Coordinates of C-alpha atoms and ligand atoms in Angstrom, one line a residue:
M825 CA 18.1 -7.1 29.3
N826 CA 16.6 -3.7 30.3
E827 CA 13.1 -4.0 28.9
P828 CA 11.4 -0.8 28.0
D829 CA 8.3 -0.4 30.2
F830 CA 5.7 -1.6 27.7
E831 CA 3.0 -1.8 30.3
K832 CA 2.9 1.9 30.4
L833 CA 2.0 2.1 26.7
D834 CA -1.7 2.9 26.9
V835 CA -2.4 2.7 23.2
S836 CA -3.9 -0.7 23.3
K837 CA -7.0 0.3 25.3
P838 CA -8.3 3.4 23.5
V839 CA -7.4 2.1 20.1
A840 CA -9.5 -0.6 18.5
R841 CA -7.7 -3.5 16.8
P842 CA -8.3 -3.2 13.1
E843 CA -11.0 -5.6 12.1
E844 CA -9.1 -7.1 9.3
H845 CA -7.3 -10.4 9.8
I846 CA -4.7 -11.7 7.5
V847 CA -2.5 -14.8 7.0
A848 CA 0.0 -14.4 4.2
A849 CA 2.2 -17.1 2.8
N850 CA 5.7 -16.1 1.7
W851 CA 6.9 -19.1 -0.4
K852 CA 10.3 -17.4 -1.1
M853 CA 12.2 -19.2 -3.9
N854 CA 10.1 -22.3 -3.6
P855 CA 8.8 -24.8 -4.7
A856 CA 11.2 -26.0 -7.4
D857 CA 8.6 -26.4 -10.2
Y858 CA 5.2 -25.1 -11.2
D859 CA 3.3 -28.4 -10.7
E860 CA 4.3 -28.4 -7.0
A861 CA 3.3 -24.8 -6.7
K862 CA -0.1 -25.6 -8.2
R863 CA -0.6 -28.5 -5.8
L864 CA 0.2 -26.3 -2.9
F865 CA -2.0 -23.5 -4.2
D866 CA -5.0 -25.9 -4.7
G867 CA -4.5 -27.4 -1.2
I868 CA -4.6 -24.0 0.4
K869 CA -7.4 -22.7 -1.8
K870 CA -9.8 -25.4 -0.5
R871 CA -9.4 -24.4 3.1
A872 CA -9.2 -20.6 2.4
S873 CA -12.5 -20.7 0.5
Y874 CA -14.6 -21.4 3.6
L875 CA -12.7 -19.5 6.3
R876 CA -14.9 -16.5 7.0
N877 CA -12.8 -14.4 9.3
I878 CA -9.5 -14.1 7.5
T879 CA -7.9 -13.0 4.3
T880 CA -5.5 -15.6 2.9
I881 CA -2.7 -14.3 0.7
I882 CA -0.2 -16.3 -1.2
C883 CA 3.1 -14.7 -2.4
P884 CA 4.5 -17.3 -4.9
P885 CA 7.7 -16.9 -7.0
T886 CA 7.1 -14.3 -9.7
L887 CA 7.3 -16.9 -12.4
Y888 CA 4.3 -18.8 -11.1
L889 CA 2.0 -15.9 -10.1
Q890 CA 0.2 -15.2 -13.4
T891 CA -0.5 -18.8 -14.2
L892 CA -1.8 -19.4 -10.7
S893 CA -4.0 -16.3 -11.0
N894 CA -5.3 -17.3 -14.4
G895 CA -6.4 -20.7 -13.1
Y896 CA -8.3 -19.3 -10.1
S897 CA -11.8 -18.0 -10.3
G898 CA -12.6 -17.6 -6.6
S899 CA -12.3 -14.5 -4.5
K900 CA -11.1 -15.7 -1.1
L901 CA -7.5 -16.4 -1.9
K902 CA -5.4 -13.3 -2.9
L903 CA -2.0 -13.2 -4.6
G904 CA 0.9 -11.0 -3.7
A905 CA 4.4 -10.2 -5.0
Q906 CA 7.4 -11.1 -2.9
D907 CA 9.1 -7.9 -4.1
I908 CA 8.6 -5.3 -6.8
S909 CA 11.0 -3.2 -8.8
V910 CA 12.2 0.1 -7.4
K911 CA 11.5 1.4 -10.9
Q912 CA 7.9 2.4 -11.7
E913 CA 7.9 2.7 -15.4
T914 CA 8.6 -0.1 -17.9
G915 CA 11.9 0.3 -19.6
S916 CA 15.5 -0.9 -19.7
Q917 CA 15.7 -2.6 -16.4
T918 CA 17.0 -6.1 -16.9
G919 CA 15.5 -8.7 -14.6
E920 CA 13.1 -6.3 -13.0
V921 CA 9.3 -6.7 -12.6
S922 CA 7.3 -3.5 -12.0
A923 CA 4.4 -3.1 -9.5
G924 CA 2.1 -2.5 -12.5
M925 CA 3.1 -5.8 -14.1
F926 CA 2.3 -7.6 -10.9
Q927 CA -1.0 -5.9 -10.7
T928 CA -1.9 -6.9 -14.3
A929 CA -0.8 -10.5 -13.6
G930 CA -3.3 -10.8 -10.7
A931 CA -1.5 -9.6 -7.6
T932 CA -3.3 -7.4 -5.1
Y933 CA -0.6 -7.3 -2.4
A934 CA 3.2 -6.9 -2.4
I935 CA 5.7 -7.7 0.3
I936 CA 8.0 -4.7 0.6
G937 CA 11.3 -4.5 2.4
H938 CA 11.5 -8.2 3.5
S939 CA 14.7 -8.6 5.5
E940 CA 16.1 -11.0 2.8
R941 CA 15.7 -8.1 0.3
R942 CA 17.1 -5.6 2.7
A943 CA 20.1 -7.8 3.2
L944 CA 20.7 -7.8 -0.6
I945 CA 20.1 -4.2 -1.6
D946 CA 17.0 -2.6 -0.2
T947 CA 17.9 0.5 1.8
D948 CA 15.2 2.5 3.6
T949 CA 15.1 4.8 0.6
I950 CA 14.6 1.9 -1.8
V951 CA 11.9 0.5 0.5
K952 CA 10.1 3.8 0.5
Q953 CA 10.2 4.0 -3.3
K954 CA 8.9 0.5 -3.7
L955 CA 6.1 1.3 -1.2
E956 CA 5.0 4.2 -3.3
N957 CA 5.3 2.2 -6.5
A958 CA 3.0 -0.5 -5.0
L959 CA 0.5 2.1 -3.9
S960 CA 0.4 3.8 -7.3
A961 CA -0.2 0.5 -9.0
G962 CA -3.0 -0.4 -6.7
L963 CA -1.2 -3.1 -4.7
R964 CA -1.5 -3.2 -0.9
P965 CA 1.9 -3.1 0.6
I966 CA 2.9 -5.5 3.4
I967 CA 5.9 -3.6 4.8
C968 CA 8.3 -5.7 6.8
V969 CA 10.2 -4.2 9.7
G970 CA 12.3 -6.0 12.3
E971 CA 15.6 -5.8 14.3
H972 CA 18.6 -8.0 13.7
E973 CA 19.0 -8.6 17.4
R974 CA 17.9 -7.2 20.7
D975 CA 20.3 -5.1 22.7
N976 CA 20.1 -4.0 26.3
D977 CA 19.6 -0.3 25.6
G978 CA 16.5 -0.5 23.5
E979 CA 18.4 0.5 20.4
Y980 CA 16.4 -2.0 18.4
L981 CA 13.2 0.0 19.2
T982 CA 14.7 3.1 17.6
F983 CA 15.8 1.0 14.7
I984 CA 12.2 -0.2 14.1
S985 CA 10.7 3.2 14.7
R986 CA 13.1 4.6 12.0
Q987 CA 12.2 1.9 9.5
I988 CA 8.5 2.7 10.0
T989 CA 8.7 6.5 10.0
H990 CA 10.9 6.5 6.9
A991 CA 8.6 4.2 4.9
L992 CA 5.4 6.0 5.9
S993 CA 6.5 9.6 5.7
N994 CA 4.4 11.9 3.5
L995 CA 1.8 9.3 2.6
S996 CA -1.8 10.5 2.2
R997 CA -4.5 9.3 4.5
Q998 CA -5.9 7.3 1.7
D999 CA -2.6 5.5 1.1
M1000 CA -2.2 4.9 4.8
K1001 CA -5.4 2.9 4.8
Q1002 CA -3.9 0.4 2.3
L1003 CA -0.9 -0.5 4.4
I1004 CA -0.1 -3.6 6.4
I1005 CA 2.9 -3.8 8.6
A1006 CA 4.7 -7.1 9.3
Y1007 CA 7.0 -7.3 12.3
E1008 CA 9.6 -9.9 11.5
P1009 CA 12.6 -10.0 13.8
L1010 CA 15.5 -11.4 11.9
W1011 CA 16.7 -13.6 14.8
A1012 CA 13.4 -15.5 14.6
I1013 CA 13.1 -16.1 10.8
G1014 CA 13.6 -19.5 9.4
R1015 CA 14.0 -21.3 12.7
S1016 CA 11.5 -23.5 14.6
A1017 CA 8.5 -22.6 16.7
D1018 CA 10.5 -22.8 20.0
E1019 CA 12.9 -20.2 18.7
A1020 CA 10.2 -17.8 17.5
S1021 CA 9.4 -14.6 19.3
S1022 CA 7.3 -15.3 22.4
P1023 CA 3.6 -14.1 22.5
R1024 CA 4.7 -11.6 25.1
M1025 CA 7.4 -10.1 22.9
V1026 CA 5.1 -10.1 19.9
H1027 CA 2.4 -8.3 22.0
Q1028 CA 4.9 -5.7 23.3
M1029 CA 6.2 -5.0 19.9
A1030 CA 2.7 -4.6 18.5
L1031 CA 2.0 -2.0 21.2
Y1032 CA 5.3 -0.3 20.4
I1033 CA 4.5 -0.1 16.7
K1034 CA 1.1 1.3 17.5
K1035 CA 2.7 3.9 19.7
V1036 CA 5.1 4.9 16.9
L1037 CA 2.2 5.1 14.5
A1038 CA 0.1 7.2 16.9
E1039 CA 2.9 9.6 17.7
H1040 CA 4.1 10.2 14.1
F1041 CA 0.9 9.8 12.0
G1042 CA -2.0 10.2 14.4
R1043 CA -4.4 7.8 16.0
P1044 CA -6.7 7.1 13.1
V1045 CA -3.7 5.4 11.4
V1046 CA -3.3 3.1 14.3
S1047 CA -6.8 1.7 13.9
S1048 CA -6.5 1.2 10.2
I1049 CA -3.2 -0.6 9.8
P1050 CA -3.2 -4.4 10.5
L1051 CA -0.1 -5.7 12.1
L1052 CA 1.3 -9.1 11.3
Y1053 CA 4.0 -11.1 13.0
G1054 CA 6.4 -13.3 11.0
G1055 CA 9.3 -15.5 12.1
S1056 CA 8.9 -19.2 12.6
V1057 CA 5.2 -19.2 12.9
E1058 CA 4.2 -22.9 12.8
R1059 CA 1.1 -24.9 13.6
S1060 CA 2.3 -25.4 17.2
N1061 CA 2.7 -21.8 18.1
A1062 CA 0.1 -20.0 15.9
A1063 CA -2.7 -20.1 18.4
E1064 CA -0.7 -18.8 21.3
L1065 CA 0.9 -16.1 19.2
M1066 CA -2.6 -14.8 18.1
D1067 CA -4.4 -15.3 21.4
G1068 CA -4.5 -12.0 23.4
T1069 CA -1.8 -10.3 21.4
A1070 CA -2.4 -7.1 19.5
I1071 CA -1.6 -8.5 16.1
N1072 CA -4.0 -9.2 13.1
G1073 CA -2.3 -12.3 11.7
F1074 CA 0.9 -13.7 10.3
L1075 CA 3.4 -13.6 7.5
V1076 CA 4.4 -17.3 7.3
G1077 CA 7.5 -18.6 5.5
H1078 CA 8.5 -22.2 5.7
A1079 CA 5.3 -23.5 7.3
S1080 CA 3.3 -22.1 4.4
R1081 CA 4.8 -24.6 2.0
D1082 CA 3.3 -27.6 3.8
I1083 CA -0.4 -27.8 3.1
E1084 CA -1.4 -29.5 6.4
H1085 CA 0.7 -27.1 8.5
F1086 CA -0.5 -24.1 6.8
R1087 CA -4.1 -25.1 7.0
D1088 CA -3.7 -25.6 10.7
I1089 CA -2.3 -22.0 11.0
L1090 CA -5.2 -20.7 9.0
D1091 CA -7.6 -22.5 11.2
A1092 CA -5.9 -21.3 14.4
V1093 CA -6.2 -17.7 13.3
N1094 CA -9.7 -18.1 12.0
D1095 CA -10.9 -19.7 15.2
I1096 CA -9.5 -17.0 17.5
V1097 CA -10.5 -13.8 15.7
Ligands
LIG1938 P1 9.7 -18.2 8.4 O1 9.8 -17.0 7.4 O2 8.3 -18.4 8.8 O3 10.3 -19.4 7.7 O4 10.5 -17.9 9.7 C1 9.1 -15.8 7.6 C2 9.5 -14.8 6.6 O5 10.7 -14.7 6.3 O6 8.6 -14.0 6.1

C-alpha cells in the first residue's frame, strides 16, 4: 500500500494534546436485561470513582439510561446516548428519542454517526443534523468517523476528511469546544485485539485528523478536540494503543461489557496519561 507520508505532518509538535482523557463504553444492544446492565454499571462505577486522570462514559441502551442515572449519585461516571433523533422537537416521530429527552434522562454525551447507524440510515447530512441537535440540547457529541477499508491511493483519507468537514462545518467556536471525535475504522470493529488497528496506524490517523482540523477550522480547534480510537480495543492492546500515540482515549464496544476487561482498559489509560 502507498502510505501517505505521515512523518511530514508537523502538527503533532506545535499542537498540544488536549488534556482531557476519555474512555467511553458503547454497550450497543446489550445486555439483554436491566439487572445485568445494573450489575455491569455498578462494577464499572466502583473503578471509575477513583480514577483521577480519565472521564468514564457509559452509553447503555436507551431503555436503561434513565434508571441507571436515577440510581447514581456520584459524579465520576457519565452517561451517553448511543444515538439521538434527527428531529429536534418533540412530536409525531414514532420510535424516536430526542437529544433533549436524553439530556433530561441524565445523559451528558451522545455518540453521533456510529458506523452501525451510518450503515442503516445516517448520511453525512443526518449526522450533521444530529450533531447540531446534541449541541443544542447540551450533550457533548462523540462523532464517529472511519473508513470501510484502506485502499492504495489514499482515498480513505479523503473519505475521512469529508466526514469530518461535513459534520463540523459552520459550528461556532464554543460548539467546537464540546466535540469529541472517535476514529473507528470499520474493518477493525467487533473483532479481536490482534485484528485491531496497530498503534502506528492509530497514531498516523490521529495526526491526519489533526491536520484536517487545523486546515479547515484553525489550530485552536486541534488543541480542544479529544480524539478517541475505537475498534477491538481490549485489555491486551489498550496500553500499547495509548502509549505514544496522539489519542486521548477509547470508544470501546464488546470489551466494555465485561467488568474485568473494561476495568483493565480504564486502568491502562489512567496509568499512561
Ligand atoms: P468493538 O466496537 O470494540 O467491539 O470493536 C467498537 C465500536 O463499535 O464502537
